[in-house]
Amino acid sequence: MLLIPCPWCGPRNEIEFHYGGQAEVSYPEDPDSVSDVDWAHFLFYRDNPKGVLAERWSHQAGCRRWFTLRRNTVTNEIHVDDDASQAGAVTR
Amino acid sequence: MSNEFRLAGGGRIDRGRPVRFRFDGRELQGYEGDTLASALLANGVHQVSTSIKFGRPRGITAAGPEEPNALVQVERPFPEPMLTATTVELRDGLEATGLPGQGRLATEPDPARYDAMHAHCEVLVVGAGPAGLAAALTAARSGARVILADADTEFGGSLLGADEQLDRAPAADWVARAVAELGSCEDVRMLSRTSVFGHYEDNYFVAVEHRGDAAHTRQRIWRIRARQVVLATGAHERPPVFAGNDRPGTMLAGSARTYLHRYGVLPGRRAVVFTTHDSAYAAAIDLHDAGVDIAAVVDVRDVAPAYWASLCVERGITIRAGATVVGTSGTDRITSVHLANVQSGGMMSVRQVVGCDLLLVSGGWNPAVHLHSQGRGALRYAEDVGALVPGGGGRGVRSAGAATGAFTTAECLRSGAEAGRDATRAAGYDAEIGPLPTAQNLPAPAGRTAWLLPSPADSAGATQFVDLARDVTVADIRKAIGAGMESVEHIKRYTTIGTAHDQGKTSGTNSTGIIAELLGRDFAAIGTTTFRAPYAPVAFAALAGRDRGDLYDPVRVTAMHDWHVEHSAPFENVGQWKRPWYYPLPGENMDTAVLRECHAVRSGVGMQDVSTLGKIDVQGPDAADFLDLVYTNKMSTLKLGRIRYGLMCTADGMVFDDGTVMRTGEQRYLISTTSGNAAGVLDWLEDWLQTEWTHLRVHLTSVTEHWATIALAGPRSREVLSRASDLDLDNESFPFMSWQDGIVAGRRARVCRISFSGELAFEINVPRWYGREVWEALYDVGEPFDITPYGTETMHVLRAEKGFPIVGQDTDGTVTPHDLGMSWVVSKKKADFLGKRSFSRADTTRADRKQLVGLLPHDDILVVPEGAQLVGTEALPAPPVPMLGHVTSSYRSAVLGKGFSLALLKGGRDRIGDTVYSPVGGRLVALEVTEPVFYDKEGARRDG
Amino acid sequence: MAEPYGDSPLTSRADLLDRHSVPGAVRISEIPFRAQIGLRMDPKGAAAERIGTAIGAMPPNLPGTAVRAGELLALWLGPDEWLLVGGEGAAESVQDTLATALAEDHGSVVDLSANRTILEVSGPKAREVLNKGCALDLHPRVFGADRCAQTLLARAGVILVCRDAEQPSFWLLVRSSFARYVADWLIDASAEYAS
Amino acid sequence: MTPRTPGAELPEHPDWLWHSPEPKQSYDVVIVGGGGHGLATAYYLAVNHGITNVAVLEGGWLAGGNMARNTTIIRSNYLWDESAGLYEHSLKLWEGLEEALDYPLLFSQRGVLNLAHSLQEVRDSVRRVEANKLNGVDAEWLDPAQVAEICPILNTAEDLRYPVLGATWQPRAGIAKHDHVAWGFARELDRMGVDLVQNCQVTGFERVGDRVVGVTTTRGTIRAGKVALAAAGQTSVLADELGLRLPIQSHPLQALVSELLEPVHPTVVMSNAVHVYVSQAHKGELVLGAGIDSYNSYGQRGAFHTIEREMTAAVELFPMFSRAHVLRTWAGVVDVTPDASAIMGLTPFDGLYVNCGWGTGGFKATPGVGWCYAHTIAHDEPHPLNAPFSLDRFTTGALVDEHGAAGVAH
Ligand SMILES: Cc1cc2nc3c(=O)[nH]c(=O)nc-3n(C[C@H](O)[C@H](O)[C@H](O)COP(=O)(O)OP(=O)(O)OC[C@H]3O[C@@H](n4cnc5c(N)ncnc54)[C@H](O)[C@@H]3O)c2cc1C
Ligand SMILES: NC(=O)c1ccc[n+]([C@@H]2O[C@H](COP(=O)([O-])OP(=O)(O)OC[C@H]3O[C@@H](n4cnc5c(N)ncnc54)[C@H](O)[C@@H]3O)[C@@H](O)[C@H]2O)c1
Ligand SMILES: Cc1cc2nc3c(=O)[nH]c(=O)nc-3n(C[C@H](O)[C@H](O)[C@H](O)COP(=O)(O)O)c2cc1C
Ligand SMILES: [Zn+2]
């Protein structure tokens, strides 16, 4: 049961959250001009590193806000940004 | 002959409270405070069961959860499989039998209750021996919140099973004082009988509290989140591995001490003590002083430890240094041990047989590093301990006491206090180590690690048991290595070593040592198998807790639920919701009830509870733009007061949800979702809004449960509603796909003209607390029209007759709006919307995609089962048979007078008019492919 | 005057809750029909000031807190989201006040009065009962009076408000369809104190 | 007390299994990953294609990945033709595998029940059964009474929160002893001269242009005519070395066992809706699993609430399990694809082949994978059975979506 730091509500148990996978995958500016291959990458391909991953979580059972955090996928250690204002910033 | 091995005094049992119990059919007696094992020993019973593979007699070897041998099945008060006699508390009426391998589950329902409790603390201390108590006291005195958990029935740990002095008084006195002080601290929670069995991320620990069969809650799972943790879990004594080491009567030396001091039991009359370690001498001395004849202390080391040797000499106890046990005799119980001298080269000389009924053994101690390791803490092989000790690396977790390889009480107290202080400080509290009790000045115990002991009679090791629980011997390890295995993990799996109930608590270190020795490698190079939760077995039911029966998952009900129950509706589970399925009248089955309900809606009027549909309030200057992005069709052009059907796709172009969109204000909409997907849609929309289209000023609010919603459907619905409402309901003033606010049955309501049945229909929304009242009022005013409540089944038939697909039933995540024949709902004008780009991928543009069509069986009375497959030929070829699609919805239609279906069919729209076939009940039936709309194709009926 | 109401989600459980409350340990009861208004707005915007003035106190900006504003209790639900709880029948006037104060600024005011009902759990064992299903640290130092949180109780989402830390008393705002489940769960979790 | 000896009825392992050779400098084929798939592939390369100058490189101990930690369910009743083709081929191979390997695999065709708990699950189940029959896969739809007959300890009461409305039944499905399978392959491979190199972690690739010609490892560089990836949950890490992105995500999947119990559970029961699956292994332990943990992880461990929820479902469905004990929990690292189907075939690099994405259900495919992957490697072209499982389906959109319809994952 990870203890996930919601930038708003503070640390809460993992079960209150919804995992959203890799962060910073943005919707193509103009999908129509994107090749089939690139579109497939947007839809289906996500980083899967063994190590630190910047990922999206939503505090589903709490404030319902999405946020980004960095977590080590081997140790589950969460790297909370020193800059608190950054933590609240949302990216896809 | 009861309790002939029980001393007249001493121990922590309550002699005033005798307890009767049965073991293997024998009526026996013990005392409150006994374990089943101590009571059996008091009655002279050593053999508890036979072994799993070889059927050899097996006895009690330990006094705690590390017991590998003494497995019992509890029969009463309630059957429970595979417990260790050493951890079963003696209770009046307890019945148990010895268990030779496999446990037995009860066939009757378990009457007990189980639950869970969350707890938080600054410092969690696991284990309440001297180290744990010292840690807890240090932390508690700082004012920090402390949880102290111990698996045992009493706090004190090893101190309860020894006769050590603290502050020149029995150690138990200090324990009592420590416990009293802790008990007086407001923020200290003391959990005895609580085994901490799992260590998870961020100091999340799970424990099981055994509250007893009589308690309201038999077992409770504690879910503990701790800032800092001290693991003071002690150590398990390690049995040496020698020929015949499994004979009942063979017991860990420290455990024998525990039986003596804690339970007032003499585990035998004449004992041989066999050791590689100093700690066994204390057992020899204590047992001697209690009246046991110590036939010899056999020490594999060339020189006996001076301090202990002198105590033995004082008592006339013979020490055989440089000797080893090479075999044992006895059938149900050990009768003698065979000794030999060991020369340094391993050569044997001078053999001797010594009669005894007890063989006490010690091969040193294994620190209980399980919880430390579960939390990814590193382990290090400590040469002097001959076992793994914590090697750092835990986050906010410290070990103390014997768990670190500290084996004197003084050291344990000090390391516990230090760990307690450091943990408390790390948790942000001021802590100092207070005065600690003075322990006796005993020499630090030392030992020699000896993995493989020589045994001329059994040089292969066939009777040298490493894992008693799994009957694994040195010979088995040799065989695994002989088969080519070198990894401890392979050898574990080949031999099953360490995989029993005890998870190798007494065998793990030995097996690594033996493997290392056989392979000629270092212990550290071989390492250990992985420590995994649970530390000790936990009952399934304890983990299931309160989430059972009706509480297994929330039952969600609407405002009208009780009315449906009163009108005998069976319910369909839709997600967590209960929805009325149909309303059978006396004598009706589902088919006849549904036909009647359908008929009522098509020819008169019906009413349905549709409160479960998801409803989301969408507000903001950019609400229209947002909806244009998430629906396939255009919503921004929707006029105030009007309603539009909408479809949502995921970005891969597959249908995700559908519903209606009402424009309720200049910048405000109310959208509906399918019942099962309401939360999913809201999350999905929030996701895009918050993380992608952050420039859009839109707020989403779920209002699903604010409203109760009643559908009135059928040609006479207008008449019914007009009798209960002030609204002008004719087609001009209240056209199809519009909404109005008005009064219905005396309550303010929002009425929509939408129809899922194709008939004239209204949906009436009132705040939930008026739901039942308005429902009943409509039912009453509808009475003259024979108003008929209908359930989800009828709703499905009616919508299928109209060819309206249900997301999730007529789609399966591989279906586009075009496949559904709903291109009309896919905007060609909008620059973009979710799913659009995917419609131009190679696979989504294929002409032979599966498309939604209707099917009419040639045989009028047939209703093809939902899920039936479709093929193109009149006769079935040999498999694999090419399949064309499948039936997604299928019902008997009251208006058609026959069965009909919806199906997804390859190139379906081009096949309209063709015949396809479906295997049904062993034959192939012919079906005509039709348009998916079966009824009122022109849509004339919706206006009444 | 408040309108007469129909059935609250727990009308049919009222007796049961009463019977299963354990004097001296835990009391569970429904507080039905309270006005509950959802408010969304930019807390830094001008509208926030106007709303603060209109209702008598600024809706709290500190996560997890509740503020009493006149007759209202304003619960922080998210960085731009609040739930205002008022007396029976107040929904309309509260909405009007908020909508007027919001004026043309981006924000939303939604009547959610029937969306949730309120369960009050009080008594010396209240915290313990709640902690059987709620993972939050409810120690008075951590979750004192006027703390609120959206979280889980067993398998249901709830808004938990500490009304009184000394004489422990909590509100659970529960969605209507889950109310019976939560009530049944509380009854089950309190049963041990009756024996 | 009659001594029961549940251990004794199990077959003894052979006295010889495999060597631990030093890796040679070069091989015709190097297989990365010594799990079931890697071993089976090497086996069929040798047996079907006569290629034996092969090394299987295993970073840790042989078959210590998901092969050592799966719940051993074998079935072929998948929905789509593509899946049914591959899994049924595999099941047929299972039926002759014990003999082929001359090793007791404890392959037990005790049948698998997939429960349906909602009307939609009933529809999906019937759909799958009908498709299975037409694909030549044995399958039946059973009503609750028939389910109870096959598995009497299952709670088929109507008042269950999510009652059992029926089940699909595949009689030829079952379980096998995972370790024995790996060791059976390994023994044959060792006999045929294939090098099984353990503690040999592949760290990168040797390339000439777009051709992969070898691997770098913790035991030196090894040249190879062809390199075949069979690294399950670790595949992304390897592919990253080549800048090759794959549509897989690695998640923890947990399992657990009880103590040894007298035989109570005659078959295999899987429930997707309440998320639990259970069988009783030969020694007598109940083996249970559930769904993946939500987030990516290479940690070989999961969260405890997953286990607690799984126990809730287990006790609801099998009230008798109430006082059984959890003895051990563990997790593997499973490679999950967007459509819950595997990826097997060619890559943009010459001489590099990929097999991954088996997620929570690749044990049953072990011999089938070996057969098809060996063909793909030997002929530089996919076998017809694995052609639909190419990487480019994600570009064209021709997914083999086993989520919605087939539901059950394992
Ligand atoms: C808990 C659990 C339950 C499951 N239940 C079932 C089930 O009931 N039925 C079913 O069909 N399937 C099941 N599965 C899935 C199944 O186990 C896997 O799909 C299958 O084992 C994967 O193939 P494999 O055996 O080759 O993988 P693995 O055994 O994981 O093999 C991959 C090997 O590659 C090695 N490796 C990785 N990287 C490198 C490198 N760089 N260099 C060298 N070696 C490397 C790894 O160490 C590993 O040994 C389950 C999985 C888990 C975790
Ligand atoms: N003479 C020797 O060689 C020798 C060897 C070992 C220990 N000892 C003595 O034993 C004592 C060790 O003190 P200590 O405090 O380190 O250990 P301890 O053995 O006194 O106490 C450990 C306590 O931890 C509990 N425990 C262990 N695992 C647990 C779990 N997972 N959950 C809940 N409870 C758990 C046990 O029930 C036990 O009460 C000292 O007095 C020491 O002298 C002596
Ligand atoms: C089918 C199966 C049955 C198992 N039975 C047992 C068992 O009876 N006892 C046991 O301790 N472990 C058992 N295990 C689990 C292994 O001990 C081990 O946990 C698993 O292989 C994962 O390895 P690891 O825990 O070393 O990482 C079993 C595993 C599987 C896959
Ligand atoms: Zn939050």
Short mmCIF file of C-alpha atoms and ligand atoms in Angstrom, two decimals, chain B residues 470 489 492-493 498-500 503 530 532, chain D residues 68-70 72 177-178 257-258 260 283 285 287 300 327-328 330, ligand 3:
data_model
loop_
_atom_site.label_atom_id
_atom_site.label_comp_id
_atom_site.label_asym_id
_atom_site.label_seq_id
_atom_site.Cartn_x
_atom_site.Cartn_y
_atom_site.Cartn_z
CA ARG B 470 8.84 -31.17 4.43
CA GLU B 489 16.29 -21.28 -5.37
CA LYS B 492 14.47 -25.18 -2.66
CA ARG B 493 12.10 -26.10 -5.46
CA GLY B 498 11.52 -24.19 3.33
CA THR B 499 8.12 -24.28 1.66
CA ALA B 500 6.00 -25.59 4.51
CA GLN B 503 8.62 -21.22 5.70
CA THR B 530 13.29 -14.68 -0.50
CA ARG B 532 7.85 -13.21 1.79
CA ALA D 68 8.62 -19.83 -11.22
CA ARG D 69 5.68 -17.86 -9.98
CA ASN D 70 2.59 -18.45 -12.06
CA THR D 72 -0.13 -22.77 -13.76
CA LYS D 177 3.74 -28.23 -12.36
CA HIS D 178 5.56 -25.16 -13.62
CA VAL D 257 -0.64 -20.46 -1.56
CA SER D 258 -2.25 -22.04 1.44
CA LEU D 260 -1.29 -28.37 2.26
CA LYS D 283 0.81 -31.56 -3.00
CA GLU D 285 -1.81 -26.35 -1.40
CA VAL D 287 -2.96 -21.77 -5.36
CA GLN D 300 8.44 -8.57 -7.93
CA LEU D 327 1.31 -19.42 3.73
CA ARG D 328 3.18 -17.37 1.22
CA TRP D 330 4.71 -13.44 -4.05
C1 LIG E 3 2.08 -23.39 -8.33
C2 LIG E 3 2.91 -22.92 -7.20
C3 LIG E 3 2.83 -23.57 -5.98
C4 LIG E 3 3.58 -23.13 -4.91
N1 LIG E 3 3.51 -23.79 -3.71
C5 LIG E 3 4.24 -23.33 -2.67
C6 LIG E 3 4.20 -23.96 -1.40
O1 LIG E 3 3.52 -24.96 -1.20
N2 LIG E 3 4.90 -23.43 -0.39
C7 LIG E 3 5.69 -22.33 -0.58
O2 LIG E 3 6.34 -21.90 0.35
N3 LIG E 3 5.75 -21.71 -1.75
C8 LIG E 3 5.05 -22.18 -2.80
N4 LIG E 3 5.14 -21.53 -4.01
C9 LIG E 3 5.80 -20.22 -4.07
C10 LIG E 3 7.31 -20.24 -4.16
O3 LIG E 3 7.84 -20.56 -2.90
C11 LIG E 3 7.82 -18.85 -4.52
O4 LIG E 3 7.25 -17.90 -3.68
C12 LIG E 3 7.54 -18.45 -5.93
O5 LIG E 3 8.12 -19.40 -6.76
C13 LIG E 3 8.08 -17.08 -6.26
O6 LIG E 3 9.43 -16.98 -5.93
P1 LIG E 3 10.03 -16.03 -4.80
O7 LIG E 3 9.04 -15.91 -3.72
O8 LIG E 3 11.26 -16.69 -4.40
O9 LIG E 3 10.27 -14.71 -5.47
C14 LIG E 3 4.41 -22.01 -5.08
C15 LIG E 3 4.49 -21.38 -6.30
C16 LIG E 3 3.77 -21.82 -7.36
C17 LIG E 3 3.89 -21.09 -8.66
#
